[in-house]
Coordinates of C-alpha atoms in Angstrom, one line a residue:
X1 CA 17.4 31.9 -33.1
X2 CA 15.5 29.5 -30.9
X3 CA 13.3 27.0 -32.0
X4 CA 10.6 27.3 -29.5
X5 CA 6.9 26.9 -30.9
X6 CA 4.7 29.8 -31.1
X7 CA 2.9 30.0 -27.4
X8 CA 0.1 27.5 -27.2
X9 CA -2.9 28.1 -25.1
X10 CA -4.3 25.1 -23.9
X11 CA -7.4 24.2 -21.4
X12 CA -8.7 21.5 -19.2
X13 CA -12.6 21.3 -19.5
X14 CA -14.3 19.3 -17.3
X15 CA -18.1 18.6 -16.9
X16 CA -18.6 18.3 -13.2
X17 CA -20.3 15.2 -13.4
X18 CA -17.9 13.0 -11.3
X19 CA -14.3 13.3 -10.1
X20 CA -11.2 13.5 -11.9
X21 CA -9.9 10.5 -12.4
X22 CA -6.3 9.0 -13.2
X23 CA -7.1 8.1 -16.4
X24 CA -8.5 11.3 -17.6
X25 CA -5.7 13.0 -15.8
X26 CA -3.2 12.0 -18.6
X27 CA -4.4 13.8 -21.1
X28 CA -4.5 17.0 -19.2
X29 CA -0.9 16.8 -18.3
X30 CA -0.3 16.8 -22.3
X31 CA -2.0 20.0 -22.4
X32 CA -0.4 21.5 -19.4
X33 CA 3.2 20.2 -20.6
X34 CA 2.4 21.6 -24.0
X35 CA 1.7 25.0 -22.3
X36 CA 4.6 25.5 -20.2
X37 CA 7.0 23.8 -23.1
X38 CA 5.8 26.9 -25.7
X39 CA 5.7 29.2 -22.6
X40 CA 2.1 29.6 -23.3
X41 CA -1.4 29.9 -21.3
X42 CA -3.2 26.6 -19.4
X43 CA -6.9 27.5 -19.1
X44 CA -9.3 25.8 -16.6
X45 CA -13.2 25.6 -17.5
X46 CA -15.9 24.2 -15.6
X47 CA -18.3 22.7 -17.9
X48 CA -21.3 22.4 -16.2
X49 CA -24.2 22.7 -18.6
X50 CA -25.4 19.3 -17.8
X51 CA -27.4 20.0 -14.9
X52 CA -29.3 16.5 -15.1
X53 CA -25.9 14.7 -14.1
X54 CA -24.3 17.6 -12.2
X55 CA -22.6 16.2 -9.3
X56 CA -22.4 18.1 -5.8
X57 CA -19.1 18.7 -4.6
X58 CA -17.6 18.0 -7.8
X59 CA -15.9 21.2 -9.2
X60 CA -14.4 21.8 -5.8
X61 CA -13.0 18.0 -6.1
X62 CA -11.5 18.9 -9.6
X63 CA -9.8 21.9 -8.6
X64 CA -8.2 20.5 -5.5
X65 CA -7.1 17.2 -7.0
X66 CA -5.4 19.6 -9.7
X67 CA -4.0 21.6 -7.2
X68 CA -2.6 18.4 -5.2
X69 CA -0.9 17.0 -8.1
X70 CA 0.9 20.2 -8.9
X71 CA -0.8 20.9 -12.4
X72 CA -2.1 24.6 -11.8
X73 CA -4.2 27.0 -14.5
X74 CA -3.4 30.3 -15.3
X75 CA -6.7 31.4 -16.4
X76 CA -9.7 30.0 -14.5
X77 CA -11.7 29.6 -11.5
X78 CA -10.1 30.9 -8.5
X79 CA -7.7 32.7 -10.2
X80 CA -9.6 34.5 -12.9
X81 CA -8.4 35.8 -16.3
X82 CA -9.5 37.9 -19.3
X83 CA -12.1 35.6 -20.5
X84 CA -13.9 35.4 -17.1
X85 CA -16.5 33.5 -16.3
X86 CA -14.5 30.3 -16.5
X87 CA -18.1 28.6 -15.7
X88 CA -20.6 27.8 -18.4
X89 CA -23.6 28.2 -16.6
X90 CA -22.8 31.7 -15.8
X91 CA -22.2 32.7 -19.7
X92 CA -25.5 31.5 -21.1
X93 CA -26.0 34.8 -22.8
X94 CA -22.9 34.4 -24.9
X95 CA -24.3 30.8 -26.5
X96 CA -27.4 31.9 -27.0
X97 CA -26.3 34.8 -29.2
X98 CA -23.9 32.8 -30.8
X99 CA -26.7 30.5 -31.6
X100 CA -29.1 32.8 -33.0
X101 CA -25.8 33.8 -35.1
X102 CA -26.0 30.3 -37.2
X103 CA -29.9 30.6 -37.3
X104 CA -29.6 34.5 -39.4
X105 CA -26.9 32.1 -41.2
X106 CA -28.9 29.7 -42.0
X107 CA -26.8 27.0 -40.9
X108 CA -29.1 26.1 -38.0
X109 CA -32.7 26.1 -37.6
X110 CA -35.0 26.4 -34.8
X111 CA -36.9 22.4 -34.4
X112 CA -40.3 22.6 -32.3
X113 CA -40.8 18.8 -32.4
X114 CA -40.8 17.7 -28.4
X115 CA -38.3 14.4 -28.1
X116 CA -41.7 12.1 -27.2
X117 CA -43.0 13.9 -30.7
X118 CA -39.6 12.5 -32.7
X119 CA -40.0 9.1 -31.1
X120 CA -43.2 8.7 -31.9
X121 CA -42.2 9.1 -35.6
X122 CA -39.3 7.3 -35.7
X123 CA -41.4 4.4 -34.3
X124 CA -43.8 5.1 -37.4
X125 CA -40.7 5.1 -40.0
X126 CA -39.2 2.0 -38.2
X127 CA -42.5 0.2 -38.4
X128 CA -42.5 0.7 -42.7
X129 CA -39.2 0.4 -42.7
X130 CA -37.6 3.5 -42.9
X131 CA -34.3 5.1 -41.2
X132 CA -34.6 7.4 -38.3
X133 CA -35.0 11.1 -38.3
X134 CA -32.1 13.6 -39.5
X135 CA -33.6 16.2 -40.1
X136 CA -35.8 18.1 -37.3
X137 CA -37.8 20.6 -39.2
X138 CA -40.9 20.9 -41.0
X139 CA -41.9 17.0 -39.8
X140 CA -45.4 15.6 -40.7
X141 CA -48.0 16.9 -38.4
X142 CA -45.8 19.6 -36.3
X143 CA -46.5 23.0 -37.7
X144 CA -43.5 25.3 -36.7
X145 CA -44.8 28.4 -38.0
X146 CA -47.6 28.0 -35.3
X147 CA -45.5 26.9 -32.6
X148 CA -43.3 29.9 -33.3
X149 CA -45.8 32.2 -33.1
X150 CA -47.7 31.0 -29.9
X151 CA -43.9 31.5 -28.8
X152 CA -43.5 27.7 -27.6
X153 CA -40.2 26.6 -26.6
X154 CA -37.2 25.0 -29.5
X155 CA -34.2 23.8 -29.5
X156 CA -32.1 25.4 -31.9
X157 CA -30.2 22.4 -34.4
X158 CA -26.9 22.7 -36.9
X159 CA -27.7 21.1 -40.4
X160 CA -25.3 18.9 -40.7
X161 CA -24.0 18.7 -44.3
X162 CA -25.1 15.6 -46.7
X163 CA -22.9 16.1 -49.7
X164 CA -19.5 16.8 -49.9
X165 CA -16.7 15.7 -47.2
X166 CA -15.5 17.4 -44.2
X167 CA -11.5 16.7 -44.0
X168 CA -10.0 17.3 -41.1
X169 CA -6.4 17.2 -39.4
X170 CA -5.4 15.5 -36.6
X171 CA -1.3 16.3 -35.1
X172 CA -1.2 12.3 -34.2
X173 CA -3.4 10.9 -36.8
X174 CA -2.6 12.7 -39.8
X175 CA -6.0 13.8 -42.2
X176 CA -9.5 12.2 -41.7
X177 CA -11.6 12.5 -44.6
X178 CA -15.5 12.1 -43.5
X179 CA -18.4 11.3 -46.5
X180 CA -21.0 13.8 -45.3
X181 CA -23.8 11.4 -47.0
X182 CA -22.4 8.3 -45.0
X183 CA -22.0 10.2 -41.7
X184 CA -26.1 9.7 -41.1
X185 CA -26.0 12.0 -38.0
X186 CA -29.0 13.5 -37.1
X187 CA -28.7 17.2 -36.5
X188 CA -27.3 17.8 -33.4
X189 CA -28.9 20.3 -30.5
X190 CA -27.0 23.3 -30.1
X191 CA -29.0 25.2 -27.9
X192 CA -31.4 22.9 -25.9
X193 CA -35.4 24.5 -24.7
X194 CA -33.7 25.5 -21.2
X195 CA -31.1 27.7 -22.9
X196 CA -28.8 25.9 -21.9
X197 CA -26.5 24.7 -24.8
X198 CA -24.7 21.3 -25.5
X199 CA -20.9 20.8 -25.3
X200 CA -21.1 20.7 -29.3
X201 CA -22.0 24.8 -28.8
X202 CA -20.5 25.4 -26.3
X203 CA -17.1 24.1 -26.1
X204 CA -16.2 24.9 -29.5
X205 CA -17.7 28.7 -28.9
X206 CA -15.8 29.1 -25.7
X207 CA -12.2 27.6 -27.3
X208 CA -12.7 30.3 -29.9
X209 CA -13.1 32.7 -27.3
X210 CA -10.7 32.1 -25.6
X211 CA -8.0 31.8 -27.8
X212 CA -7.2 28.1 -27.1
X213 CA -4.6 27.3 -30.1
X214 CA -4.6 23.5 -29.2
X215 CA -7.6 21.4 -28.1
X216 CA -6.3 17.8 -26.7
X217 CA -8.9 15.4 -26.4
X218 CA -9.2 11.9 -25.7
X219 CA -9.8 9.7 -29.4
X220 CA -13.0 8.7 -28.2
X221 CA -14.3 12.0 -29.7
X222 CA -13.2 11.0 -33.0
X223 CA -16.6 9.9 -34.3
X224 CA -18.4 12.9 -32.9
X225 CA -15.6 15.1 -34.6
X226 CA -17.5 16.0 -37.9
X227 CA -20.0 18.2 -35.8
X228 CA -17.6 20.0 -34.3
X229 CA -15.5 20.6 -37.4
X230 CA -18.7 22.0 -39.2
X231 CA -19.5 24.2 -36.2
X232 CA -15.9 25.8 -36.3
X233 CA -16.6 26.3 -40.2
X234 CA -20.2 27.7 -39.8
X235 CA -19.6 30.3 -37.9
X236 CA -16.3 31.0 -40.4
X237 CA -13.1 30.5 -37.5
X238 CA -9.7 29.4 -38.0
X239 CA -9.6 25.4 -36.5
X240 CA -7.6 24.9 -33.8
X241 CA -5.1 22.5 -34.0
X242 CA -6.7 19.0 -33.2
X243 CA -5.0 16.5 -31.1
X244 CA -6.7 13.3 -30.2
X245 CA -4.7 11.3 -27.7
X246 CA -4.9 7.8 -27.3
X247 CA -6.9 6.4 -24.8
X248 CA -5.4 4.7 -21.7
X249 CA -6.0 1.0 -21.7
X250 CA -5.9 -1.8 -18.5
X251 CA -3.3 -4.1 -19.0
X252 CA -5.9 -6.5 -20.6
X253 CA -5.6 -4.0 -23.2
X254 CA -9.8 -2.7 -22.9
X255 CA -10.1 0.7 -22.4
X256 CA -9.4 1.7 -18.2
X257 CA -11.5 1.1 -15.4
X258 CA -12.1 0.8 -11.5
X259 CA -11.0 -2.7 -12.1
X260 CA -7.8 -1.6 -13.4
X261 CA -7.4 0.9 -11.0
X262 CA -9.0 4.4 -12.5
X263 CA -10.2 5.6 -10.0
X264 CA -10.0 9.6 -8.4
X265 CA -6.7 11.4 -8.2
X266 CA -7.4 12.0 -4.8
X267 CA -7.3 8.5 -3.8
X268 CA -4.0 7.8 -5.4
X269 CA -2.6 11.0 -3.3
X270 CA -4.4 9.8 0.1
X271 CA -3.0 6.0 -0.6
X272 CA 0.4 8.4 -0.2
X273 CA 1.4 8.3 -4.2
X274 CA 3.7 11.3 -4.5
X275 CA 2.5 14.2 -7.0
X276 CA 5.9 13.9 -9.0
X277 CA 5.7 9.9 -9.1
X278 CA 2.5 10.2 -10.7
X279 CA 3.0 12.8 -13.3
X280 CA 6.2 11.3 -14.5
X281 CA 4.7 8.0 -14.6
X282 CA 1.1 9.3 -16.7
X283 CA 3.4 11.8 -19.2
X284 CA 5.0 8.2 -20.2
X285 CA 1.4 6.9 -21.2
X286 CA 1.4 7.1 -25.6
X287 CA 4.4 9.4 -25.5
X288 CA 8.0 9.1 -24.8
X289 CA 10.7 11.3 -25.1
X290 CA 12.9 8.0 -26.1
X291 CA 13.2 4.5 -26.2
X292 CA 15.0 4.5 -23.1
X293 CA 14.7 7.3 -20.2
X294 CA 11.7 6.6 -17.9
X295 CA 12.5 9.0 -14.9
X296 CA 12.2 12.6 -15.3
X297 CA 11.5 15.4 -13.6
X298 CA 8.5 18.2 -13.7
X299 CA 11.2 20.4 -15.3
X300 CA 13.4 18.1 -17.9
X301 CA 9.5 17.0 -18.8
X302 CA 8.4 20.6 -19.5
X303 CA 11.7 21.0 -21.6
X304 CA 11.3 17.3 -23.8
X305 CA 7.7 17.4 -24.1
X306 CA 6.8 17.4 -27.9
X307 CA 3.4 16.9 -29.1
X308 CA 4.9 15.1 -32.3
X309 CA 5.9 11.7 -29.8
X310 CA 1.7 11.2 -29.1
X311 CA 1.9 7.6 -30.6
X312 CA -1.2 6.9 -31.9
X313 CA -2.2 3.7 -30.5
X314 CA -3.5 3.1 -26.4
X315 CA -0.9 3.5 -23.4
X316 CA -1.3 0.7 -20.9
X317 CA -1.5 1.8 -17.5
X318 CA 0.1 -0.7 -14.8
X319 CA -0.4 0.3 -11.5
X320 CA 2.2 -1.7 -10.2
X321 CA 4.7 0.0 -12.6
X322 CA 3.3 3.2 -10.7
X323 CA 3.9 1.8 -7.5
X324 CA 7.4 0.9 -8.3
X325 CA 8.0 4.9 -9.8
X326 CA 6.6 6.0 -6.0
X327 CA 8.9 3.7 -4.4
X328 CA 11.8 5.4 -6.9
X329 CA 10.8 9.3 -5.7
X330 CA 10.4 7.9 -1.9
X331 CA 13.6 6.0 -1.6
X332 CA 15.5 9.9 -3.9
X333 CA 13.8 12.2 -1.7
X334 CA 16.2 13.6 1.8
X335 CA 15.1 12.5 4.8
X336 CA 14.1 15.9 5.9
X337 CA 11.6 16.6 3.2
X338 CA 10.1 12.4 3.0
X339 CA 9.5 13.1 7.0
X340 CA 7.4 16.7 5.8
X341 CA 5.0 14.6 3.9
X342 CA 4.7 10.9 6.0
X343 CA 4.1 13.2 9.1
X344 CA 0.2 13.6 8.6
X345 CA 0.2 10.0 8.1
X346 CA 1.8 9.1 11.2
X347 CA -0.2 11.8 13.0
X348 CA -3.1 10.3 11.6
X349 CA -2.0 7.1 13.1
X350 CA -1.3 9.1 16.5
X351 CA 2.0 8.4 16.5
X352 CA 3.0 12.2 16.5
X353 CA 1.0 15.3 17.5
X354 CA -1.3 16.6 14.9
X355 CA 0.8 19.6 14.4
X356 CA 4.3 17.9 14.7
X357 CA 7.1 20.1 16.7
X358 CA 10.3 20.5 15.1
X359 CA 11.6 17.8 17.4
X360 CA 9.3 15.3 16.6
X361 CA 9.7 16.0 12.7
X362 CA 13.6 15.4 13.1
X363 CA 12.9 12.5 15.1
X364 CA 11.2 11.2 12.3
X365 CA 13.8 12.3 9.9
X366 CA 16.2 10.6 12.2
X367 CA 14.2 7.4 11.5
X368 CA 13.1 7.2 7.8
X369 CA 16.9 6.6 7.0
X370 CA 16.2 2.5 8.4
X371 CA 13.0 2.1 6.3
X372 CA 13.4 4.2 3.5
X373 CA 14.6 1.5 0.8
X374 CA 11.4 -0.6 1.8
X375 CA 8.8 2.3 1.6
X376 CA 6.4 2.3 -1.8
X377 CA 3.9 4.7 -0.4
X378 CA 3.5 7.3 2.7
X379 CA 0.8 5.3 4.0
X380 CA 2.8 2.6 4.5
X381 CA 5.1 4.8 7.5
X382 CA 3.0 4.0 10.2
X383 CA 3.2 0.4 10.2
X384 CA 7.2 0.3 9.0
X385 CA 7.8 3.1 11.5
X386 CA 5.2 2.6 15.2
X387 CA 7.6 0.7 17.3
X388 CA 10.1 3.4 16.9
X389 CA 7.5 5.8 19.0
X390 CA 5.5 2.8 20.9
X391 CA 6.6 -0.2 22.8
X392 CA 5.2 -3.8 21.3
X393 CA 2.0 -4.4 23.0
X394 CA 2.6 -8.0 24.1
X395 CA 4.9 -10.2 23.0
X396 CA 4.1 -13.5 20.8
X397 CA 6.7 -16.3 22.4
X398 CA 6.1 -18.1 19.6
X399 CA 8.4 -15.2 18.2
X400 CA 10.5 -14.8 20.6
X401 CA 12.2 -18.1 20.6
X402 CA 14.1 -18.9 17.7
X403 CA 13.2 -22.4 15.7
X404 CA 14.5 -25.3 17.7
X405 CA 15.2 -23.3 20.4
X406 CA 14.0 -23.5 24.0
X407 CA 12.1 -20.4 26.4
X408 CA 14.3 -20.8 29.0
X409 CA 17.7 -20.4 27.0
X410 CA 16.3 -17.7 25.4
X411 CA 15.3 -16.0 28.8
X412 CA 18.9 -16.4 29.8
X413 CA 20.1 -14.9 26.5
X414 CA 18.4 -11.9 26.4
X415 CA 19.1 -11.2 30.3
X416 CA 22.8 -11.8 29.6
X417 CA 22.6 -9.7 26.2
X418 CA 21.2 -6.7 28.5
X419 CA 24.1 -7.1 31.4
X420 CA 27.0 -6.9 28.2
X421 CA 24.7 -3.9 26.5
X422 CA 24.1 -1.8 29.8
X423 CA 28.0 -2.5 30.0
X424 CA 28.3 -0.7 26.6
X425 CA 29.9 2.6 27.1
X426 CA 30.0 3.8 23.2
X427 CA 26.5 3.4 21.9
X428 CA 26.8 3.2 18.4
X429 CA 25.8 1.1 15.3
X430 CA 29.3 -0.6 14.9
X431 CA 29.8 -0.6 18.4
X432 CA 26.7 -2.7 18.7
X433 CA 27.6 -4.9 16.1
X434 CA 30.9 -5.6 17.5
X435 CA 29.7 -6.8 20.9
X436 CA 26.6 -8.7 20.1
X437 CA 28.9 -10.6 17.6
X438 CA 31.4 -11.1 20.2
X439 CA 28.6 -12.1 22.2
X440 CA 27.6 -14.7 20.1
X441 CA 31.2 -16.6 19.5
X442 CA 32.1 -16.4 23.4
X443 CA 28.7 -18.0 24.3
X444 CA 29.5 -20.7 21.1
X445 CA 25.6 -19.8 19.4
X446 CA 24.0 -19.5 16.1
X447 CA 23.3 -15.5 15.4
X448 CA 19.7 -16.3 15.2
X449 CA 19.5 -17.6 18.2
X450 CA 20.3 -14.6 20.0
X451 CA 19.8 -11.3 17.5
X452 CA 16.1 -13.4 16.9
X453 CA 14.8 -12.7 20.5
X454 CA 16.6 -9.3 20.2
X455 CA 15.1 -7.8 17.3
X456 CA 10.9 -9.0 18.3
X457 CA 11.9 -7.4 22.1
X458 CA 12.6 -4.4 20.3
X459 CA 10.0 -4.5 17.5
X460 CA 7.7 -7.1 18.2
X461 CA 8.0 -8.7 15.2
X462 CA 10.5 -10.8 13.0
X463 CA 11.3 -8.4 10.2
X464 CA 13.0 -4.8 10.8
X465 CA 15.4 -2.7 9.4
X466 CA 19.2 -3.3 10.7
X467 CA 19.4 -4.2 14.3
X468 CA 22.3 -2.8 15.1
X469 CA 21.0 0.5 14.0
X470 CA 17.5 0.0 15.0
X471 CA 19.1 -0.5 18.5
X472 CA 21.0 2.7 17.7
X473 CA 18.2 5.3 17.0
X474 CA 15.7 3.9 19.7
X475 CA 18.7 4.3 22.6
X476 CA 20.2 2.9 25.4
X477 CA 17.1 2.7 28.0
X478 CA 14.8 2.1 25.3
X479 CA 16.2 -0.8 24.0
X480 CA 17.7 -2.2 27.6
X481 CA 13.5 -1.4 28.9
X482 CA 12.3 -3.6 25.8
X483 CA 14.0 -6.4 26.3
X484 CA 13.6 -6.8 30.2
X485 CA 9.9 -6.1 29.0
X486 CA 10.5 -9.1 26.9
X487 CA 12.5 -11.6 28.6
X488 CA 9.8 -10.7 31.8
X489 CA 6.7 -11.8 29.3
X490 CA 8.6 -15.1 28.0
X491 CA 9.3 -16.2 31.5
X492 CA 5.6 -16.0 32.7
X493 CA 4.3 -17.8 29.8
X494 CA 6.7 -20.2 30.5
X495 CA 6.1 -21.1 33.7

């Protein structure tokens, strides 16, 4: 009998109010891995109920970033589902009957008082000393039978509970017992005078809904977790199963920022971070699957992934450590496949065409073998890879004679080096190696005195991959061109 957990339905709910970030993005992967370990359902909803900090283009940047990193919903916008709409704004009827559920209840209440009205009394009650509002009903000098019926606008409130404790359970943290009387929440807004409602109403009515059997949230909801709680219990539903994953920390330990490198998932895939580099790196953020195994695939993470390894405490996110996990996929991937996804970068660069042919995409494949170890992200390609499509514009003598040496030996040099290469009928990496070492003990010179001036003809610069095959790939009249080109440039800034 197989020990798979029941099916968990799980959701991503994001207020588009900004963009997804990398930070955020960790805790969605939980949820997604948690759905595709039980074989279960990942839900996508768009949160958008703010519509003071709605951001334009947002929702579209959500979806797309979650698309690019590989982490797709199987109920939601764009692809729809059984719960549709996925959108909040467009099931405003739902809350609002829901609301009016809790008022018949008589665990909410209807509050008339307008938010300059509660100010000014809570200025009054600061003034002799009192504690601030909690209660929004039946307040001095606001008569809410009236208001009612003149049919003036309310926002509907819960009534929080002031005896007693709410004891909750959280899968990392264990139980949480809450003193109602020392909680000193004012009642919160379920439904606001727009009809729009809150995220306490409407997240928790929508999760019901929609069957979600796990809601994985970040622990900064912890304090806030009460109202929720009592929201689930007023309207008399089973409570999901809690799971409040650690926050992701900088590595000075505060909680992430832009400084620390949080900023859009789309940025990370433009810098050219692969998709796989980044969700193996995030899954390792408060959970591990041991105390040793780092690199892991979509698949083996799907299988390992256990809700019971969420360590309590923060995950430090080093974005060098992520740059070193890219570097990992980039050097593992064939060169067929790494050529695939540098080509837009390189096209970019105009390099290649801007629909690569089939020969310029093996050309490149044909390259990436010299550069791959040094690579760490696809948007590094163009500079590692130009002078294998371009000649060096102008050549820096400074760099093309070796230290100590002199312009006019190294002129000779390299027009001696081309008469033995154009004599070179097996063109060849070994074959290359062979003669230019030859080339060096019969002419009784140090190596860098002659494979120096070689390698800047044919790159113009210092560092490369191997010459021998650099000299390979680019081809006989390619490299013979470059370093008459070269040899003809030190000359005239000799003279």
């Amino acid at each position: 009998m197989s020990d798979r957990p029941t099916p968990a339905r799980t959701r991503f709910a994001p207020s588009p109010t900004g963009y997804l970030h990398i930070g955020s993005l960790r805790t969605v992967l939980f949820s997604w891995l948690w759905a595709r370990h039980t074989g279960g359902q990942f839900l996508l909803r768009i949160e958008d109920t703010d519509r003071k900090r709605f951001v334009e283009g947002a929702e579209e940047q959500l979806t797309s970033s979650m698309q690019a990193i590989g982490l797709m919903w199987d109920e939601g916008p764009i692809v729809g589902g059984p719960h549709a709409p996925y959108k909040q704004s467009e099931r405003l009827d739902i809350y609002q009957a829901h609301a009016a559920s809790l008022i018949e209840k008589g665990v909410a209440y209807r509050s008339y008082a307008t938010a300059e009205e509660i100010a000014a009394l809570n200025a009054e009650r600061e003034a002799r000393g009192e504690p601030k509002l909690l209660v929004f009903r039946n307040l001095p000098g606001i008569d809410d039978a009236a208001r009612e019926a003149a049919g003036e606008p309310y926002n509907v409130r819960l009534s929080l509970k002031t005896t007693g404790k709410t004891i909750v359970h959280d899968l990392v943290r264990g139980q949480i017992e809450f003193d109602n009387a020392a909680l000193k929440m004012p009642d919160p807004v379920l439904l606001k005078t727009d009809g729009f409602p809150t995220y306490a109403l409407a997240a928790m009515v929508d999760d019901h809904l929609m069957g979600i059997t796990h809601v994985l949230r970040a622990d900064e909801w912890l304090p806030t977790w009460p109202i929720h709680h009592q929201i689930y219990e007023a309207f008399g539903w089973e409570q999901p199963v809690w799971v409040h994953v650690p926050q992701v920390l900088g590595s000075d330990g505060k909680k992430l920022s832009k400084r620390h490198g949080d900023t859009s998932v789309t940025e990370y895939i433009e810098l050219g971070f692969l998709p796989e580099a980044i969700v193996n790196y995030l899954a390792l953020i408060g959970w591990s699957y041991d105390d040793k195994t780092e690199f892991m695939t979509l698949e083996e993470l799907i299988e390992r992934f256990d809700l019971n390894r969420i360590r309590p405490s923060g995950g430090v996110f080093d974005r060098d450590k992520l740059l070193h996990f890219n570097g990992v996929y980039l050097r593992n991937l064939a060169a067929a496949d790494l050529a695939q996804r540098i080509a837009p970068y390189l096209s970019k660069a105009g390099l290649i065409s801007a629909e690569p042919t089939a020969a310029e995409l093996a050309k490149v494949a044909e390259y990436l073998p010299l550069v791959q170890e040094r690579i760490k992200l696809l948007s590094e390609a163009p500079e590692l890879l130009d002078f294998f499509f371009v000649d060096p514009q102008g050549y820096d003598p400074a760099l093309l004679v070796p230290k100590k040496g002199d312009p006019a030996q190294t002129v000779e040099v390299l027009g001696q080096v081309k008469a033995s290469l154009e004599a070179l009928e097996t063109w060849d990496s070994p074959s290359l190696d062979k003669l230019l070492h030859d080339f060096v003990n019969q002419l009784g010179l140090k190596i860098p005195q002659v494979f120096m001036p070689i390698r800047v003809a044919l790159t113009g610069r210092t560092t490369s991959p191997g010459l021998f095959e650099t000299m390979a790939v680019l081809g006989k009249a390619v490299t013979l061109a470059r370093i008459s080109t070269a040899a003809a440039a030190l000359s005239s800034a000799s003279v």
